[in-house]
Amino acid sequence: AQSVSQHNHHVILSEAASLELGCNYSYGGTVNLFWYVQYPGQHLQLLLKYFSGDPLVKGIKGFEAEFIKSKFSFNLRKPSVQWSDTAEYFCAVTIGGFKTIFGAGTRLFVKA
Amino acid sequence: EAGVAQSPRYKIIEKRQSVAFWCNPISGHATLYWYQQILGQGPKLLIQFQNNGVVDDSQLPKDRFSAERLKGVDSTLKIQPAKLEDSAVYLCASSLELSTDTQYFGPGTRLTVL
């Protein structure tokens, strides 16, 4: 069955530390890839997405993600986190052009 | 631009009761999704509409859950009868076209089944 795995359920970092959140999916066909974020008290919102082309995509607030097809991965990165990045981050994959599968999420806490 | 609206925001019911949730997507968005998010898990797609037709309902427990989007705009998700394990946040999202587009999420309805 298709699935999306996020390796870390909880991450605690100090401000200015670098961030990398892992995401792997299991599906051999064409995919579209997303990272969504949910800040405390807010709705889920799009952080960045990959459809085709350059596998390194840039999103809002200095986030980026790299699609590595051979590894079925789409890891999220940020060189220097801020306290305001405290949130829950969800990786999502659309398969077959229409079905979206979410990972379990990673809760990030950034210490000021 | 108004976002995705959902009501109610919170609902507490006893098991075996019925409950309904309402969603109004962003104007002009053809695709509407209902997700179930159990505490500690990611959103799980229950049903996806394209206009008023169902694209995917493979994970909808059809013996107790139903959903409709009669005029291709707002939608209702119903649970009848509810079980304890239905306690979750029910999220509605919409996108311009198919789910290859960005999905815009509503605030969700937190359901507690006692």
PDB file of C-alpha atoms in Angstrom:
ATOM      1  CA  ALA A   1       0.000   0.000   0.000  1.00  0.00           C
ATOM      2  CA  GLN A   2       1.140   3.526  -0.672  1.00  0.00           C
ATOM      3  CA  SER A   3       2.431   5.378   2.347  1.00  0.00           C
ATOM      4  CA  VAL A   4       4.359   8.442   3.468  1.00  0.00           C
ATOM      5  CA  SER A   5       6.882   8.200   6.296  1.00  0.00           C
ATOM      6  CA  GLN A   6       8.186  11.084   8.349  1.00  0.00           C
ATOM      7  CA  HIS A   7      11.116   9.928  10.392  1.00  0.00           C
ATOM      8  CA  ASN A   8      10.973  12.285  13.329  1.00  0.00           C
ATOM      9  CA  HIS A   9       7.815  12.856  15.296  1.00  0.00           C
ATOM     10  CA  HIS A  10       9.322  15.496  17.566  1.00  0.00           C
ATOM     11  CA  VAL A  11      12.297  17.774  16.978  1.00  0.00           C
ATOM     12  CA  ILE A  12      13.677  20.345  19.401  1.00  0.00           C
ATOM     13  CA  LEU A  13      16.199  22.900  18.156  1.00  0.00           C
ATOM     14  CA  SER A  14      17.726  26.109  19.364  1.00  0.00           C
ATOM     15  CA  GLU A  15      17.358  29.257  17.299  1.00  0.00           C
ATOM     16  CA  ALA A  16      19.856  29.512  14.426  1.00  0.00           C
ATOM     17  CA  ALA A  17      20.287  25.747  14.253  1.00  0.00           C
ATOM     18  CA  SER A  18      19.841  24.049  10.903  1.00  0.00           C
ATOM     19  CA  LEU A  19      16.793  21.921  10.221  1.00  0.00           C
ATOM     20  CA  GLU A  20      16.233  18.857   8.106  1.00  0.00           C
ATOM     21  CA  LEU A  21      13.016  16.869   8.264  1.00  0.00           C
ATOM     22  CA  GLY A  22      12.879  13.574   6.447  1.00  0.00           C
ATOM     23  CA  CYS A  23      10.059  12.371   4.227  1.00  0.00           C
ATOM     24  CA  ASN A  24       9.946   9.136   2.251  1.00  0.00           C
ATOM     25  CA  TYR A  25       7.108   7.724   0.207  1.00  0.00           C
ATOM     26  CA  SER A  26       6.321   4.330  -1.245  1.00  0.00           C
ATOM     27  CA  TYR A  27       4.968   4.581  -4.768  1.00  0.00           C
ATOM     28  CA  GLY A  28       6.684   3.787  -8.024  1.00  0.00           C
ATOM     29  CA  GLY A  29       4.789   6.094 -10.352  1.00  0.00           C
ATOM     30  CA  THR A  30       4.585   9.819 -10.885  1.00  0.00           C
ATOM     31  CA  VAL A  31       4.056  11.873  -7.761  1.00  0.00           C
ATOM     32  CA  ASN A  32       3.488  15.448  -6.749  1.00  0.00           C
ATOM     33  CA  LEU A  33       5.061  16.401  -3.448  1.00  0.00           C
ATOM     34  CA  PHE A  34       4.074  18.915  -0.805  1.00  0.00           C
ATOM     35  CA  TRP A  35       5.073  20.175   2.579  1.00  0.00           C
ATOM     36  CA  TYR A  36       2.310  21.729   4.660  1.00  0.00           C
ATOM     37  CA  VAL A  37       2.743  23.510   7.969  1.00  0.00           C
ATOM     38  CA  GLN A  38       0.378  24.134  10.850  1.00  0.00           C
ATOM     39  CA  TYR A  39       1.393  26.942  13.188  1.00  0.00           C
ATOM     40  CA  PRO A  40      -0.162  26.934  16.662  1.00  0.00           C
ATOM     41  CA  GLY A  41      -3.799  27.926  16.436  1.00  0.00           C
ATOM     42  CA  GLN A  42      -3.777  28.207  12.656  1.00  0.00           C
ATOM     43  CA  HIS A  43      -4.962  26.178   9.683  1.00  0.00           C
ATOM     44  CA  LEU A  44      -2.798  23.828   7.670  1.00  0.00           C
ATOM     45  CA  GLN A  45      -1.128  25.836   4.920  1.00  0.00           C
ATOM     46  CA  LEU A  46       1.219  25.138   2.043  1.00  0.00           C
ATOM     47  CA  LEU A  47       4.936  25.582   2.655  1.00  0.00           C
ATOM     48  CA  LEU A  48       6.201  24.414  -0.737  1.00  0.00           C
ATOM     49  CA  LYS A  49       5.464  21.953  -3.518  1.00  0.00           C
ATOM     50  CA  TYR A  50       7.179  20.023  -6.301  1.00  0.00           C
ATOM     51  CA  PHE A  51       5.525  19.041  -9.555  1.00  0.00           C
ATOM     52  CA  SER A  52       8.368  18.794 -12.071  1.00  0.00           C
ATOM     53  CA  GLY A  53      11.631  20.420 -13.155  1.00  0.00           C
ATOM     54  CA  ASP A  54      14.322  21.504 -10.721  1.00  0.00           C
ATOM     55  CA  PRO A  55      14.247  18.995  -7.852  1.00  0.00           C
ATOM     56  CA  LEU A  56      15.303  21.693  -5.400  1.00  0.00           C
ATOM     57  CA  VAL A  57      12.275  23.806  -4.586  1.00  0.00           C
ATOM     58  CA  LYS A  58      12.066  26.879  -2.460  1.00  0.00           C
ATOM     59  CA  GLY A  59       9.097  27.820  -0.341  1.00  0.00           C
ATOM     60  CA  ILE A  60       8.037  30.511   2.040  1.00  0.00           C
ATOM     61  CA  LYS A  61      10.033  31.718   5.048  1.00  0.00           C
ATOM     62  CA  GLY A  62      13.370  30.390   3.785  1.00  0.00           C
ATOM     63  CA  PHE A  63      12.374  26.738   3.575  1.00  0.00           C
ATOM     64  CA  GLU A  64      13.479  24.472   0.758  1.00  0.00           C
ATOM     65  CA  ALA A  65      13.079  20.823  -0.125  1.00  0.00           C
ATOM     66  CA  GLU A  66      14.889  18.447  -2.419  1.00  0.00           C
ATOM     67  CA  PHE A  67      13.234  15.683  -4.387  1.00  0.00           C
ATOM     68  CA  ILE A  68      15.514  12.670  -4.813  1.00  0.00           C
ATOM     69  CA  LYS A  69      13.624  10.274  -7.051  1.00  0.00           C
ATOM     70  CA  SER A  70      16.010   7.363  -6.572  1.00  0.00           C
ATOM     71  CA  LYS A  71      15.515   7.542  -2.825  1.00  0.00           C
ATOM     72  CA  PHE A  72      11.770   8.287  -2.927  1.00  0.00           C
ATOM     73  CA  SER A  73      12.523  11.201  -0.644  1.00  0.00           C
ATOM     74  CA  PHE A  74      11.481  14.824  -0.298  1.00  0.00           C
ATOM     75  CA  ASN A  75      13.324  16.240   2.692  1.00  0.00           C
ATOM     76  CA  LEU A  76      12.622  19.691   4.073  1.00  0.00           C
ATOM     77  CA  ARG A  77      15.476  21.979   5.061  1.00  0.00           C
ATOM     78  CA  LYS A  78      16.099  25.384   6.546  1.00  0.00           C
ATOM     79  CA  PRO A  79      19.612  26.686   7.244  1.00  0.00           C
ATOM     80  CA  SER A  80      18.727  28.676  10.361  1.00  0.00           C
ATOM     81  CA  VAL A  81      15.472  28.232  12.266  1.00  0.00           C
ATOM     82  CA  GLN A  82      13.666  30.903  14.225  1.00  0.00           C
ATOM     83  CA  TRP A  83      11.384  30.674  17.228  1.00  0.00           C
ATOM     84  CA  SER A  84       8.474  31.464  14.891  1.00  0.00           C
ATOM     85  CA  ASP A  85       9.105  28.213  12.988  1.00  0.00           C
ATOM     86  CA  THR A  86       7.653  26.288  15.903  1.00  0.00           C
ATOM     87  CA  ALA A  87       4.873  24.307  14.247  1.00  0.00           C
ATOM     88  CA  GLU A  88       3.846  20.900  12.983  1.00  0.00           C
ATOM     89  CA  TYR A  89       5.103  19.968   9.524  1.00  0.00           C
ATOM     90  CA  PHE A  90       3.394  17.475   7.239  1.00  0.00           C
ATOM     91  CA  CYS A  91       4.758  15.870   4.116  1.00  0.00           C
ATOM     92  CA  ALA A  92       2.105  14.942   1.536  1.00  0.00           C
ATOM     93  CA  VAL A  93       2.252  13.043  -1.717  1.00  0.00           C
ATOM     94  CA  THR A  94      -0.310  12.985  -4.518  1.00  0.00           C
ATOM     95  CA  ILE A  95      -0.309   9.774  -6.501  1.00  0.00           C
ATOM     96  CA  GLY A  96      -2.099   8.913  -9.691  1.00  0.00           C
ATOM     97  CA  GLY A  97      -2.790  12.580 -10.216  1.00  0.00           C
ATOM     98  CA  PHE A  98      -5.525  12.763  -7.613  1.00  0.00           C
ATOM     99  CA  LYS A  99      -5.035  10.834  -4.349  1.00  0.00           C
ATOM    100  CA  THR A 100      -3.250  12.665  -1.520  1.00  0.00           C
ATOM    101  CA  ILE A 101      -1.520  10.810   1.293  1.00  0.00           C
ATOM    102  CA  PHE A 102      -0.152  12.651   4.322  1.00  0.00           C
ATOM    103  CA  GLY A 103       2.626  11.636   6.645  1.00  0.00           C
ATOM    104  CA  ALA A 104       2.093  11.540  10.400  1.00  0.00           C
ATOM    105  CA  GLY A 105       3.709  14.927  10.908  1.00  0.00           C
ATOM    106  CA  THR A 106       6.733  16.268  12.765  1.00  0.00           C
ATOM    107  CA  ARG A 107       6.329  18.641  15.685  1.00  0.00           C
ATOM    108  CA  LEU A 108       9.134  21.186  15.713  1.00  0.00           C
ATOM    109  CA  PHE A 109       9.857  23.227  18.807  1.00  0.00           C
ATOM    110  CA  VAL A 110      12.430  25.996  18.520  1.00  0.00           C
ATOM    111  CA  LYS A 111      13.907  27.283  21.749  1.00  0.00           C
ATOM    112  CA  ALA A 112      14.467  31.027  21.875  1.00  0.00           C
TER     113      ALA A 112
ATOM    114  CA  GLU B   1     -10.414  36.180  -0.464  1.00  0.00           C
ATOM    115  CA  ALA B   2     -12.502  34.229   2.039  1.00  0.00           C
ATOM    116  CA  GLY B   3     -11.057  30.926   3.151  1.00  0.00           C
ATOM    117  CA  VAL B   4     -12.626  27.517   3.625  1.00  0.00           C
ATOM    118  CA  ALA B   5     -15.411  27.708   6.185  1.00  0.00           C
ATOM    119  CA  GLN B   6     -16.397  24.850   8.454  1.00  0.00           C
ATOM    120  CA  SER B   7     -19.001  24.442  11.157  1.00  0.00           C
ATOM    121  CA  PRO B   8     -19.370  23.600  13.905  1.00  0.00           C
ATOM    122  CA  ARG B   9     -15.871  24.066  15.315  1.00  0.00           C
ATOM    123  CA  TYR B  10     -16.456  21.660  18.173  1.00  0.00           C
ATOM    124  CA  LYS B  11     -18.950  18.870  18.766  1.00  0.00           C
ATOM    125  CA  ILE B  12     -19.387  16.450  21.637  1.00  0.00           C
ATOM    126  CA  ILE B  13     -21.781  13.530  21.216  1.00  0.00           C
ATOM    127  CA  GLU B  14     -22.367  10.127  22.746  1.00  0.00           C
ATOM    128  CA  LYS B  15     -21.657   6.938  20.870  1.00  0.00           C
ATOM    129  CA  ARG B  16     -24.419   5.765  18.583  1.00  0.00           C
ATOM    130  CA  GLN B  17     -25.618   9.323  18.046  1.00  0.00           C
ATOM    131  CA  SER B  18     -25.421  10.988  14.647  1.00  0.00           C
ATOM    132  CA  VAL B  19     -23.542  14.145  13.701  1.00  0.00           C
ATOM    133  CA  ALA B  20     -23.111  16.314  10.620  1.00  0.00           C
ATOM    134  CA  PHE B  21     -20.376  18.691   9.566  1.00  0.00           C
ATOM    135  CA  TRP B  22     -20.641  21.439   7.003  1.00  0.00           C
ATOM    136  CA  CYS B  23     -18.009  22.898   4.687  1.00  0.00           C
ATOM    137  CA  ASN B  24     -18.059  25.827   2.291  1.00  0.00           C
ATOM    138  CA  PRO B  25     -14.995  25.865   0.027  1.00  0.00           C
ATOM    139  CA  ILE B  26     -13.245  28.838  -1.503  1.00  0.00           C
ATOM    140  CA  SER B  27     -15.354  30.303  -4.282  1.00  0.00           C
ATOM    141  CA  GLY B  28     -14.530  28.779  -7.654  1.00  0.00           C
ATOM    142  CA  HIS B  29     -12.709  25.761  -6.272  1.00  0.00           C
ATOM    143  CA  ALA B  30     -13.905  22.674  -8.100  1.00  0.00           C
ATOM    144  CA  THR B  31     -12.337  20.086  -5.819  1.00  0.00           C
ATOM    145  CA  LEU B  32     -13.369  19.516  -2.216  1.00  0.00           C
ATOM    146  CA  TYR B  33     -11.834  17.091   0.276  1.00  0.00           C
ATOM    147  CA  TRP B  34     -12.813  15.725   3.633  1.00  0.00           C
ATOM    148  CA  TYR B  35     -10.032  14.446   5.882  1.00  0.00           C
ATOM    149  CA  GLN B  36     -10.048  12.739   9.261  1.00  0.00           C
ATOM    150  CA  GLN B  37      -7.141  13.588  11.555  1.00  0.00           C
ATOM    151  CA  ILE B  38      -6.845  11.437  14.640  1.00  0.00           C
ATOM    152  CA  LEU B  39      -4.643  12.802  17.430  1.00  0.00           C
ATOM    153  CA  GLY B  40      -0.984  12.156  16.675  1.00  0.00           C
ATOM    154  CA  GLN B  41      -1.574  11.214  13.044  1.00  0.00           C
ATOM    155  CA  GLY B  42      -1.608  12.987   9.738  1.00  0.00           C
ATOM    156  CA  PRO B  43      -4.811  13.808   7.868  1.00  0.00           C
ATOM    157  CA  LYS B  44      -6.414  10.793   6.184  1.00  0.00           C
ATOM    158  CA  LEU B  45      -8.453  11.439   3.054  1.00  0.00           C
ATOM    159  CA  LEU B  46     -12.037  10.249   3.469  1.00  0.00           C
ATOM    160  CA  ILE B  47     -13.629  11.528   0.288  1.00  0.00           C
ATOM    161  CA  GLN B  48     -12.796  13.806  -2.605  1.00  0.00           C
ATOM    162  CA  PHE B  49     -15.295  15.572  -4.859  1.00  0.00           C
ATOM    163  CA  GLN B  50     -14.721  17.122  -8.255  1.00  0.00           C
ATOM    164  CA  ASN B  51     -17.646  19.536  -8.599  1.00  0.00           C
ATOM    165  CA  ASN B  52     -20.544  17.345  -7.418  1.00  0.00           C
ATOM    166  CA  GLY B  53     -19.036  14.002  -8.424  1.00  0.00           C
ATOM    167  CA  VAL B  54     -17.027  11.669  -6.204  1.00  0.00           C
ATOM    168  CA  VAL B  55     -13.411  11.165  -7.336  1.00  0.00           C
ATOM    169  CA  ASP B  56     -12.267   8.945  -4.484  1.00  0.00           C
ATOM    170  CA  ASP B  57     -14.049   7.570  -1.445  1.00  0.00           C
ATOM    171  CA  SER B  58     -11.983   4.433  -0.964  1.00  0.00           C
ATOM    172  CA  GLN B  59     -11.212   5.228   2.684  1.00  0.00           C
ATOM    173  CA  LEU B  60     -14.697   6.337   3.686  1.00  0.00           C
ATOM    174  CA  PRO B  61     -16.332   3.855   6.107  1.00  0.00           C
ATOM    175  CA  LYS B  62     -19.519   3.709   4.102  1.00  0.00           C
ATOM    176  CA  ASP B  63     -21.471   1.747   6.681  1.00  0.00           C
ATOM    177  CA  ARG B  64     -21.557   4.828   8.915  1.00  0.00           C
ATOM    178  CA  PHE B  65     -20.132   7.798   7.007  1.00  0.00           C
ATOM    179  CA  SER B  66     -21.763   9.631   4.137  1.00  0.00           C
ATOM    180  CA  ALA B  67     -20.998  12.842   2.307  1.00  0.00           C
ATOM    181  CA  GLU B  68     -22.638  14.904  -0.352  1.00  0.00           C
ATOM    182  CA  ARG B  69     -21.940  17.957  -2.439  1.00  0.00           C
ATOM    183  CA  LEU B  70     -25.223  18.339  -4.224  1.00  0.00           C
ATOM    184  CA  LYS B  71     -24.730  21.628  -6.066  1.00  0.00           C
ATOM    185  CA  GLY B  72     -20.994  21.395  -6.463  1.00  0.00           C
ATOM    186  CA  VAL B  73     -20.355  24.049  -3.860  1.00  0.00           C
ATOM    187  CA  ASP B  74     -20.762  23.350  -0.150  1.00  0.00           C
ATOM    188  CA  SER B  75     -20.644  19.884   1.329  1.00  0.00           C
ATOM    189  CA  THR B  76     -21.907  17.913   4.316  1.00  0.00           C
ATOM    190  CA  LEU B  77     -20.220  14.955   6.014  1.00  0.00           C
ATOM    191  CA  LYS B  78     -22.384  12.793   8.249  1.00  0.00           C
ATOM    192  CA  ILE B  79     -21.605  10.056  10.737  1.00  0.00           C
ATOM    193  CA  GLN B  80     -24.418   7.738  11.794  1.00  0.00           C
ATOM    194  CA  PRO B  81     -24.038   6.075  14.248  1.00  0.00           C
ATOM    195  CA  ALA B  82     -20.845   7.432  15.786  1.00  0.00           C
ATOM    196  CA  LYS B  83     -18.281   5.205  17.489  1.00  0.00           C
ATOM    197  CA  LEU B  84     -15.645   6.116  20.065  1.00  0.00           C
ATOM    198  CA  GLU B  85     -12.914   5.743  17.450  1.00  0.00           C
ATOM    199  CA  ASP B  86     -14.498   8.499  15.342  1.00  0.00           C
ATOM    200  CA  SER B  87     -13.141  11.083  17.786  1.00  0.00           C
ATOM    201  CA  ALA B  88     -10.910  13.231  15.606  1.00  0.00           C
ATOM    202  CA  VAL B  89     -10.604  16.549  13.827  1.00  0.00           C
ATOM    203  CA  TYR B  90     -12.483  16.582  10.536  1.00  0.00           C
ATOM    204  CA  LEU B  91     -10.805  18.846   8.027  1.00  0.00           C
ATOM    205  CA  CYS B  92     -12.272  20.210   4.855  1.00  0.00           C
ATOM    206  CA  ALA B  93     -10.035  21.470   2.075  1.00  0.00           C
ATOM    207  CA  SER B  94     -10.525  22.773  -1.432  1.00  0.00           C
ATOM    208  CA  SER B  95      -8.421  23.301  -4.514  1.00  0.00           C
ATOM    209  CA  LEU B  96      -8.938  24.854  -7.925  1.00  0.00           C
ATOM    210  CA  GLU B  97      -8.795  21.595  -9.793  1.00  0.00           C
ATOM    211  CA  LEU B  98      -7.506  18.157  -8.922  1.00  0.00           C
ATOM    212  CA  SER B  99      -5.343  17.446  -5.915  1.00  0.00           C
ATOM    213  CA  THR B 100      -2.207  18.276  -7.852  1.00  0.00           C
ATOM    214  CA  ASP B 101      -3.126  21.813  -6.929  1.00  0.00           C
ATOM    215  CA  THR B 102      -2.465  23.430  -3.589  1.00  0.00           C
ATOM    216  CA  GLN B 103      -5.124  22.476  -1.079  1.00  0.00           C
ATOM    217  CA  TYR B 104      -6.537  25.189   1.175  1.00  0.00           C
ATOM    218  CA  PHE B 105      -7.703  23.946   4.542  1.00  0.00           C
ATOM    219  CA  GLY B 106     -10.448  25.065   6.841  1.00  0.00           C
ATOM    220  CA  PRO B 107     -10.116  25.275  10.628  1.00  0.00           C
ATOM    221  CA  GLY B 108     -11.569  21.818  11.168  1.00  0.00           C
ATOM    222  CA  THR B 109     -14.281  20.402  13.420  1.00  0.00           C
ATOM    223  CA  ARG B 110     -13.098  18.695  16.571  1.00  0.00           C
ATOM    224  CA  LEU B 111     -15.411  15.767  17.326  1.00  0.00           C
ATOM    225  CA  THR B 112     -15.428  14.019  20.675  1.00  0.00           C
ATOM    226  CA  VAL B 113     -17.458  10.838  20.993  1.00  0.00           C
ATOM    227  CA  LEU B 114     -18.155   9.781  24.594  1.00  0.00           C
TER     228      LEU B 114
END
